[in-house]
Every structure is written in C-alpha cells, then in structure tokens.
Amino acid sequence: NAGVTQTPKFQVLKTGQSMTLQCAQDMNHNSMYWYRQDPGMGLRLIYYSASEGTTDKGEVPNGYNVSRLNKREFSLRLESAAPSQTSVYFCASSDRDDPRGSKTQYFGPGTRLLVL
Amino acid sequence: RKEVEQDPGPFNVPEGATVAFNCTYSNSASQSFFWYRQDCRKEPKLLMSVYSSGNEDGRFTAQLNRASQYISLLIRDSKLSDSATYLCVVNIAGSARQLTFGSGTQLTVLP
C-alpha cells in the first residue's frame, strides 16, 4: 500500500496563476483533509471531506477550492495564487473513530509551494 | 490565545538523557489527545495517543491532566533517531475541524 500520495512535490507559481494539488489514498478511508503548514503556525485545516460527495470548510479556506472526486481522491485548487499561499500543503486521510473516540490521521509527503 | 500551545524549543539534549515536553489546550470540551512526530521536511506521523490514565510505549510516556488542561510527553534514554519535532494534537468534541495541532517542539539529540 502506498498510503497517501500527493503530487506535485514542489511547485513555483507566479502571482495570479492557478494550479491543482492532487491527493490520493489507498486505505479505503472515508475522511480526507487538506492542511497548510507555516513556520510557527502549526498545521491549519483548509478543507475536509467527511465522506465521498461532501466537503466542508476548515480554519483557512479563503483562496482555495476542493473536489472529492471519488473515495480515493481529494484535490485542492488555487484559482489565483497569492504570495500568502506560499506554504507546505499536506493531505491526510482517516477512517472512522476507534472505540475511544480518537481519529488517527495519515499524512501524505506534502507539496512545497512557492508563489512569487 | 492559541487553542493548543507548546514550547517551541529547541531542546538540545545529549544521548541517553530524559526530556519532557509540555502542552496546554484551551478548550475544556477537548476529547482526544495525541502526540505526532514530524521529521525535518517530512509529514507528521502518529507517535502515540494520550489516555486519561497515562500510557507508556517503550521509552515514551504520555500523561494527561484534564483539570489543568495539560498534556506531557516524556522520552527516556534519548536516541539520535528521536531528533524531530513533536506535535501536540487535540480532538475537540463536536468540532468540524477534527484535529487541532500545536506548532510543535523541536528536539535535537546530540551524540
């Protein structure tokens, strides 16, 4: 099993350009997430999808859109990139809660994005 | 105030040392607690869950104090391979955000 995969690994954009970050998981998980990680800020949730066909905003959704294409794939789109979107983007997935109510998330390797 | 606060460090300790990290959370409705580990330029990975009674996994011991809203991680007999950033993570009951991450504590174990 590959777990969670993300493409691309690195990307440089100019302000105003658009791009889509791809994420796929092969663990048959229902829930998928997109985070961004900035120095000193920790991981912040952009969007999540509790199940196929549903998406919801997280803490920092402005400037982003998502698509849950099927159970395996969850993409993140930047329609008009801004320098403030320079960050490392992580996709994650998780299964239903375990009996203690915890929810382990499994992360992809990340996409490093630089917006000039 | 951040919902999950950690001392950013860095903590530089010699091999074999015992080191402790602390974390506080602000929402008393928090329900589940975790420590994740993140190596440099890599993704976070679950290190261990934290249970109310405290729990141990080899050299790692996690404690939870709900009254003080405080979580700790103790690493005994530190190894070079323990060098990483340790993220304190909280699941707030009923929160659509699922998991809230602290910004991490950086540990370097020195030979």
Coordinates of C-alpha atoms in Angstrom, one line a residue, chain A residues 19-115:
Chain A
M19 CA -2.9 25.1 -10.0
T20 CA -4.4 21.9 -8.6
L21 CA -2.8 19.8 -5.9
Q22 CA -3.6 16.2 -6.2
C23 CA -4.1 13.7 -3.3
A24 CA -5.0 10.0 -3.3
Q25 CA -5.2 7.3 -0.6
D26 CA -5.5 3.6 -1.0
M27 CA -6.5 2.8 2.6
N28 CA -10.3 2.9 1.8
H29 CA -10.7 5.8 4.3
N30 CA -13.8 7.8 4.4
S31 CA -12.4 11.2 5.5
M32 CA -9.8 13.3 3.8
Y33 CA -8.2 16.6 4.7
W34 CA -6.1 19.4 3.3
Y35 CA -3.8 21.3 5.7
R36 CA -1.2 24.0 5.2
Q37 CA 1.9 24.3 7.5
D38 CA 3.7 27.6 8.0
P39 CA 6.6 28.3 10.4
G40 CA 5.4 28.8 14.0
M41 CA 1.8 28.3 13.0
G42 CA 1.3 24.6 13.1
L43 CA -0.9 22.7 10.7
R44 CA -4.1 24.6 9.8
L45 CA -7.0 22.9 8.2
I46 CA -8.1 24.3 4.9
Y47 CA -10.9 22.0 3.8
Y48 CA -12.0 18.5 4.7
S49 CA -14.3 15.8 3.3
A50 CA -16.0 13.5 5.8
S51 CA -17.2 11.2 3.0
E52 CA -17.4 10.9 -0.7
G53 CA -19.6 13.7 -2.1
T54 CA -19.2 16.1 0.9
T55 CA -16.8 18.9 1.6
D56 CA -16.6 21.5 4.4
K57 CA -14.5 24.5 5.2
G58 CA -11.8 24.4 7.8
E59 CA -10.0 27.2 9.5
V60 CA -8.4 28.9 6.5
P61 CA -10.5 28.2 3.3
N62 CA -10.2 31.5 1.6
G63 CA -8.5 31.4 -1.8
Y64 CA -8.9 27.6 -2.1
N65 CA -11.5 25.2 -3.6
V66 CA -11.6 21.4 -3.2
S67 CA -13.1 18.5 -5.1
R68 CA -13.7 15.0 -3.6
L69 CA -13.6 13.2 -7.0
N70 CA -14.3 9.8 -5.5
K71 CA -13.5 7.9 -2.3
R72 CA -9.8 7.8 -3.1
E73 CA -9.1 11.3 -4.4
F74 CA -9.3 14.8 -2.9
S75 CA -7.9 17.7 -4.9
L76 CA -7.1 21.3 -3.8
R77 CA -7.3 24.1 -6.2
L78 CA -5.7 27.6 -6.1
E79 CA -7.6 29.7 -8.6
S80 CA -5.4 32.8 -8.4
A81 CA -2.3 32.2 -6.3
A82 CA -1.0 34.9 -3.9
P83 CA 2.4 35.1 -2.1
S84 CA 0.5 34.5 1.2
Q85 CA -0.3 31.0 -0.1
T86 CA 3.4 30.1 -0.1
S87 CA 3.4 27.1 2.3
V88 CA 3.8 23.4 2.6
Y89 CA 0.5 21.6 1.9
F90 CA -0.4 18.2 3.4
C91 CA -3.2 15.9 2.5
A92 CA -4.4 13.4 5.1
S93 CA -7.0 10.7 5.5
S94 CA -8.6 8.9 8.3
D95 CA -11.1 6.1 9.0
R96 CA -14.0 6.2 11.4
D97 CA -13.3 6.8 15.1
D98 CA -12.0 3.9 17.2
P99 CA -13.9 3.0 20.4
R100 CA -12.0 5.7 22.4
G101 CA -13.2 8.3 20.0
S102 CA -9.8 9.0 18.6
K103 CA -9.2 9.6 14.9
T104 CA -5.7 8.8 13.6
Q105 CA -4.8 10.8 10.5
Y106 CA -2.3 9.5 7.9
F107 CA -0.5 12.2 6.0
G108 CA 0.9 12.4 2.5
P109 CA 4.5 13.6 1.9
G110 CA 3.5 17.2 1.3
T111 CA 3.7 19.7 -1.6
R112 CA 6.1 22.7 -1.2
L113 CA 4.6 25.7 -3.0
L114 CA 6.3 29.0 -3.6
V115 CA 4.3 31.8 -5.0

